[in-house]
mmCIF file of C-alpha atoms in Angstrom:
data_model
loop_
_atom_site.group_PDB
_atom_site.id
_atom_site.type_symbol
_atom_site.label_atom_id
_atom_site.label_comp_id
_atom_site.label_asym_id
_atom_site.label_seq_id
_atom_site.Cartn_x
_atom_site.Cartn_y
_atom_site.Cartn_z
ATOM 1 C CA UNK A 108 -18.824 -28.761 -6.193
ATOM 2 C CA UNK A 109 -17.265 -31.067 -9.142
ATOM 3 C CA UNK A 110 -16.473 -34.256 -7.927
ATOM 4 C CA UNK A 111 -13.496 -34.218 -10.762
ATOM 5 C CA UNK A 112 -11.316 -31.805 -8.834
ATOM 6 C CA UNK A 113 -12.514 -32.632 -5.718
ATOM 7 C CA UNK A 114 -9.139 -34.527 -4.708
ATOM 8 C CA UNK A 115 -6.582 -32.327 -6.662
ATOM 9 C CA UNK A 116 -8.051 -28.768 -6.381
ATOM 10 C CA UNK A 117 -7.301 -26.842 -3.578
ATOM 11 C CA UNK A 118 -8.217 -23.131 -1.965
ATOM 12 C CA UNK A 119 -4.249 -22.358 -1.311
ATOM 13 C CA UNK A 120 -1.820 -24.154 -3.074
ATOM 14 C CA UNK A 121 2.313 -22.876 -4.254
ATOM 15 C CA UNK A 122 0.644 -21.352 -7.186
ATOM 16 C CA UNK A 123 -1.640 -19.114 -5.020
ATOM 17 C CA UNK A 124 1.149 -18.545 -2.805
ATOM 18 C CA UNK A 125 3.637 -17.618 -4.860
ATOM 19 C CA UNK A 126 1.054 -14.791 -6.525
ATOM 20 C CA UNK A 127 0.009 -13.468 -3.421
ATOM 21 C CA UNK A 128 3.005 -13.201 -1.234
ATOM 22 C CA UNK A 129 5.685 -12.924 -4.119
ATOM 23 C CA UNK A 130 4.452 -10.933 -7.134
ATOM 24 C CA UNK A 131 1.120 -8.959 -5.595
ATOM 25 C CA UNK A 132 2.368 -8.819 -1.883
ATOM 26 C CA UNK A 133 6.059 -7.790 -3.134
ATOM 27 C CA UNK A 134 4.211 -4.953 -5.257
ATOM 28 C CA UNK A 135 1.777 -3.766 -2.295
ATOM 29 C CA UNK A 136 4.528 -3.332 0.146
ATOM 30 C CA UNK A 137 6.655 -1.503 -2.863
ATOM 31 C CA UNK A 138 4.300 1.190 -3.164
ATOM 32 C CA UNK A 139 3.514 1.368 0.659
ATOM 33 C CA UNK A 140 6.898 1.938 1.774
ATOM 34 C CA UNK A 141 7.235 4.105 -1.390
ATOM 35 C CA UNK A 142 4.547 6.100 -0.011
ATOM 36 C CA UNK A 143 5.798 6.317 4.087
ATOM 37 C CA UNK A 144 9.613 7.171 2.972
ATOM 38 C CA UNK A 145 7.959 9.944 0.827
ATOM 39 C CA UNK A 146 6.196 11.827 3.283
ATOM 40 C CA UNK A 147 9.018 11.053 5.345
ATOM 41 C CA UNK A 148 12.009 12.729 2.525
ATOM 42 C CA UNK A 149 9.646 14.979 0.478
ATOM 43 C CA UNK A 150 6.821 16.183 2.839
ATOM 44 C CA UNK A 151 8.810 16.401 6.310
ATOM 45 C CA UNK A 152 13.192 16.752 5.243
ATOM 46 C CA UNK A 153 14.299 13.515 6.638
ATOM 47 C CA UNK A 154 17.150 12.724 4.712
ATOM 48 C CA UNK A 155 16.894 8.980 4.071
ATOM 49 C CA UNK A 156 20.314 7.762 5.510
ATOM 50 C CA UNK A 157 19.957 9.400 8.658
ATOM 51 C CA UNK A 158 16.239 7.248 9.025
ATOM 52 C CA UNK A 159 18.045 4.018 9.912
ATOM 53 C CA UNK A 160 18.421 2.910 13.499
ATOM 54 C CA UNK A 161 16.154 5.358 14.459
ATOM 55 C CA UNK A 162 13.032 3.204 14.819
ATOM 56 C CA UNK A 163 11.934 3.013 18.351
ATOM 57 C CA UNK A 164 11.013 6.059 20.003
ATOM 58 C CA UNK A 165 10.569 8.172 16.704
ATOM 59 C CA UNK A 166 6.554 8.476 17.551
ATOM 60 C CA UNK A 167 7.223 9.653 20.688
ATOM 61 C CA UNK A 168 6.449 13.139 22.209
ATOM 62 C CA UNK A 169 9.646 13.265 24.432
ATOM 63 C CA UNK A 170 13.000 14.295 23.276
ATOM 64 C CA UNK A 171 14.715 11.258 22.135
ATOM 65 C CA UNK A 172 18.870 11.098 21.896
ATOM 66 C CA UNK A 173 18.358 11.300 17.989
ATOM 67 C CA UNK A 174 17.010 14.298 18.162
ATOM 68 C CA UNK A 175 19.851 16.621 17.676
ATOM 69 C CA UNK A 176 21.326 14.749 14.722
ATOM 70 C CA UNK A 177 18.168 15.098 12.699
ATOM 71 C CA UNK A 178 17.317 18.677 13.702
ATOM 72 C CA UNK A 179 20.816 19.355 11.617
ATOM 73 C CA UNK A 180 19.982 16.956 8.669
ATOM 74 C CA UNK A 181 16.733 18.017 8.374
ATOM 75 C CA UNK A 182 16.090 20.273 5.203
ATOM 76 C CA UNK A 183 13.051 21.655 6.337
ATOM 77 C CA UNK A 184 13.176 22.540 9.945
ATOM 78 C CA UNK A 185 12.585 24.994 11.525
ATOM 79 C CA UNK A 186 8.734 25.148 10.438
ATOM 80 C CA UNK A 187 6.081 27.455 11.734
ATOM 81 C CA UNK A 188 3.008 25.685 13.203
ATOM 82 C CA UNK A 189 5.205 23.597 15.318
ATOM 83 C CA UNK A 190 6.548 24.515 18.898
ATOM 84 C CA UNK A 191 9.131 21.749 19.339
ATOM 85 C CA UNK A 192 10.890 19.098 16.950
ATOM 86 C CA UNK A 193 9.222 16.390 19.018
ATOM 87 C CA UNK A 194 5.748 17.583 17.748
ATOM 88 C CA UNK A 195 7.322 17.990 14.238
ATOM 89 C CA UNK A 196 8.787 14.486 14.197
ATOM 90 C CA UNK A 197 5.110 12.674 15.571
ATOM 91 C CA UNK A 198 3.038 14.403 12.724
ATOM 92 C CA UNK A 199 5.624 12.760 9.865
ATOM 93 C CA UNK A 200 5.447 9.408 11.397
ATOM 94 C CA UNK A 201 1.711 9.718 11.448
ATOM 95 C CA UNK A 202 1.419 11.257 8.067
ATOM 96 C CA UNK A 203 3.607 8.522 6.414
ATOM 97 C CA UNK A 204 2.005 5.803 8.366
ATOM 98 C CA UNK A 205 -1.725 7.661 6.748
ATOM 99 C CA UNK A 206 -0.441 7.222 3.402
ATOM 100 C CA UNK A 207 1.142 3.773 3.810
ATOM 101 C CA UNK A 208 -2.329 2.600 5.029
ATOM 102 C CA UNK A 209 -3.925 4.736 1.950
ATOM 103 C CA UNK A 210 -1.407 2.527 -0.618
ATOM 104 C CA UNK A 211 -1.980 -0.795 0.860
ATOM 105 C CA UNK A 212 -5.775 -0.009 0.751
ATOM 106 C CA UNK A 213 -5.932 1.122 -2.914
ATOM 107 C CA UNK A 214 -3.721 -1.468 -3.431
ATOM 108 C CA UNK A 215 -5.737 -4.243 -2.236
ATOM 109 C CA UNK A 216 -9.009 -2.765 -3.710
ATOM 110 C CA UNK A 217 -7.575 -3.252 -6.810
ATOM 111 C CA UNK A 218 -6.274 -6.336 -6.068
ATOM 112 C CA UNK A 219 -9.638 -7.537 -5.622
ATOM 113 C CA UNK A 220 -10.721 -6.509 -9.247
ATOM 114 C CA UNK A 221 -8.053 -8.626 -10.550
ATOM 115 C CA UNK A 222 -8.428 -11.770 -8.323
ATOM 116 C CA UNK A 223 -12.404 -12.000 -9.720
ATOM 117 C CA UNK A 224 -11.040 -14.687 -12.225
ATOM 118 C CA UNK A 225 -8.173 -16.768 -13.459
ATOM 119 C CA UNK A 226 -7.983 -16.689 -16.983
ATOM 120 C CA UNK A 227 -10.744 -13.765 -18.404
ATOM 121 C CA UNK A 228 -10.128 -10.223 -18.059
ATOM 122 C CA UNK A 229 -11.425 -7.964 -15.748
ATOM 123 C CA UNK A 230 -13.114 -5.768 -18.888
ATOM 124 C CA UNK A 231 -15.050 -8.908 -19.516
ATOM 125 C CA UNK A 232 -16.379 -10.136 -16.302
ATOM 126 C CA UNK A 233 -19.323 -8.753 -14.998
ATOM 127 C CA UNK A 234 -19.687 -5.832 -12.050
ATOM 128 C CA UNK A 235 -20.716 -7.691 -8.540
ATOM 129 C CA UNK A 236 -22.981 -4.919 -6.468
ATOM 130 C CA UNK A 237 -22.136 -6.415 -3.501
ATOM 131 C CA UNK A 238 -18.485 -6.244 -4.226
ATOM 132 C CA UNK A 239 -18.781 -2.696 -5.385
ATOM 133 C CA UNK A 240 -20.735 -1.755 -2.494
ATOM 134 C CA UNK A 241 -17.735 -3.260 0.032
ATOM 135 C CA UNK A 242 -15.337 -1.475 -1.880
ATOM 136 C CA UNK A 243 -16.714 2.025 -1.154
ATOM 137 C CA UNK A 244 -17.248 0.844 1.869
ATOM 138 C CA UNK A 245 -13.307 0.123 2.475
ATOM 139 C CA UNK A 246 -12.826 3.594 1.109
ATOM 140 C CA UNK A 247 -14.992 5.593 3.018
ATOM 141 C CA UNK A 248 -13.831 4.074 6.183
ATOM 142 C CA UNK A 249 -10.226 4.750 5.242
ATOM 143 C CA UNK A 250 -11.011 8.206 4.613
ATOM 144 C CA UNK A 251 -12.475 8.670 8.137
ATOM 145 C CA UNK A 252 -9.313 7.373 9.337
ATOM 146 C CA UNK A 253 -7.178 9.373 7.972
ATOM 147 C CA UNK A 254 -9.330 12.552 8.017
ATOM 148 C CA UNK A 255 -11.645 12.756 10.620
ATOM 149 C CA UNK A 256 -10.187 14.110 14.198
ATOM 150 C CA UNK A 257 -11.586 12.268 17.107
ATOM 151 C CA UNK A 258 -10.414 8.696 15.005
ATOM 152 C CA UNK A 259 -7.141 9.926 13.676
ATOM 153 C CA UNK A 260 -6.401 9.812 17.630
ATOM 154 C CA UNK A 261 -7.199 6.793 18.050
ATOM 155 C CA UNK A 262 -5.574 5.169 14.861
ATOM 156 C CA UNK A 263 -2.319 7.460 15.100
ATOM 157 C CA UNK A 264 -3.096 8.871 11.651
ATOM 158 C CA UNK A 265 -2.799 12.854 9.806
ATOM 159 C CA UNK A 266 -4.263 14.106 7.447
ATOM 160 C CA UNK A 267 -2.487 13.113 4.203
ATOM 161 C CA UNK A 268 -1.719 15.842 1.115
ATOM 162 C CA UNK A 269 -4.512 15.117 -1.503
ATOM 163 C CA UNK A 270 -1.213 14.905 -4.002
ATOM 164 C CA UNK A 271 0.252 12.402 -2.115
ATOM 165 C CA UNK A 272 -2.643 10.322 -3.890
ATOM 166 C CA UNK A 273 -2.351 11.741 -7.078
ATOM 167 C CA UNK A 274 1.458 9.725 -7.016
ATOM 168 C CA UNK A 275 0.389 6.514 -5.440
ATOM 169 C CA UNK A 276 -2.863 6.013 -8.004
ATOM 170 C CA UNK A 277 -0.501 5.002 -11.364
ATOM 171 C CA UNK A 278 0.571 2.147 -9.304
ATOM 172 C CA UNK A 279 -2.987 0.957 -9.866
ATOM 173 C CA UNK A 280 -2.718 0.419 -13.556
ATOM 174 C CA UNK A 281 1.007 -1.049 -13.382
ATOM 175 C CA UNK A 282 -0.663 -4.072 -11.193
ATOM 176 C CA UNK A 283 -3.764 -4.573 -13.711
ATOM 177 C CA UNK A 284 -1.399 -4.368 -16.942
ATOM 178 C CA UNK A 285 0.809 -7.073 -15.456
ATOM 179 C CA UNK A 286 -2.546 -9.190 -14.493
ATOM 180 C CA UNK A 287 -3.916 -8.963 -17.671
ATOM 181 C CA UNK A 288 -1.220 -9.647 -19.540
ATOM 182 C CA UNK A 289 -0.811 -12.999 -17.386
ATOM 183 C CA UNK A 290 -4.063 -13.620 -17.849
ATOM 184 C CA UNK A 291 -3.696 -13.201 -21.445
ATOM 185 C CA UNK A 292 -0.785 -15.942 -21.656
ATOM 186 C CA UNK A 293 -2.725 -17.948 -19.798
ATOM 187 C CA UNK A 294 -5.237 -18.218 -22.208
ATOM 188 C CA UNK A 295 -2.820 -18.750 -25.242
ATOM 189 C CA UNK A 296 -1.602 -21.510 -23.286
ATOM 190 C CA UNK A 297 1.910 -19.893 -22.883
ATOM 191 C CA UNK A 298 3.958 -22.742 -20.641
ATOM 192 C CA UNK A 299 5.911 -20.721 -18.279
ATOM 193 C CA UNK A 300 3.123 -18.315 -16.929
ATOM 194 C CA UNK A 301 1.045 -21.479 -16.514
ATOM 195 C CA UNK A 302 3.503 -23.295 -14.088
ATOM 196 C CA UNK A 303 3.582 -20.416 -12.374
ATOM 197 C CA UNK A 304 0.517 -18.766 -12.012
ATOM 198 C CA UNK A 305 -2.092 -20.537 -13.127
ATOM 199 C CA UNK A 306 -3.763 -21.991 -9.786
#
């Protein structure tokens, strides 16, 4: 430990605060919703005004008072494979709430990358196995999640379109061009980014 910034240096301070939970955590929860209301317009018809209020009950099996109004909005029902609405309507909450879970995931893995240091870039630091090894890790378990039968029961997860993917990776390089060009002011000493970020 150095004894210089012993008293003024601090694990969480406004700095760290305002990066996580205003500029990262802001952008996280961007593309996770972007990827549940999705699934929920794209992959399943439910036209995004008739969504709100609807909340409790929607992952239900039973017929819910709702029902009616969305089984007219809906752009995509009927749809063989599914015997009732209610069945219809518990496979898109589980599918968007899979590739929420999928966003947040990618998005923290990469979040991780970026958070290795404050002022060099991630090009120049150097790999950490065990780091490495933890992200697979996180990836393989979040896979079995979402894919694998007996624990999609018990998680309330579907199987998620490989495509949906394909639309929430870009997000990934949109977080690390903003970091790095932080990072990059940082290190020409630019005033504004350092009273900001620079923890």
């Amino acid at each position: 430990i150095n004894a210089e910034y012993m008293g003024t240096d601090r694990l969480v301070n406004r700095k760290v605060f305002f990066l996580s939970y205003l500029v990262y955590g802001v952008w996280e929860a961007f593309v996770g919703f972007w990827a549940y209301f999705w699934v929920l317009i794209h992959e399943y018809g439910f036209p995004f005004g008739k969504l709100w209020g609807v909340g409790t009950g929607f992952d239900k099996d039973d017929e819910a008072s709702y029902d009616n109004d969305l089984i007219k909005s809906n752009t995509k029902w009927p749809v063989s494979g599914y015997k009732n609405f209610q069945d219809y309507r518990v496979n898109a909450i589980k599918e968007a709430q899979s590739a929420f879970l999928f966003a947040i995931a990618i998005s923290q893995l990469a979040n991780i990358m970026m958070a290795k240091s404050r002022y060099t870039s991630v090009i120049h630091t150097k790999i950490n196995r065990i780091m490495v090894i933890g992200q697979i890790l996180a990836m393989v378990v979040m896979v079995l999640v979402i894919y694998c039968p007996g624990i999609q029961d018990f998680f309330f997860t579907h199987a998620v379109h490989g495509y949906i993917f394909a639309l929430i990776l870009p997000t990934i390089p949109i977080m690390f061009i903003f970091d790095e060009t932080r990072k990059f002011l940082l290190r020409r000493g630019n005033k504004c980014v350092t009273v900001l970020t620079d923890y």
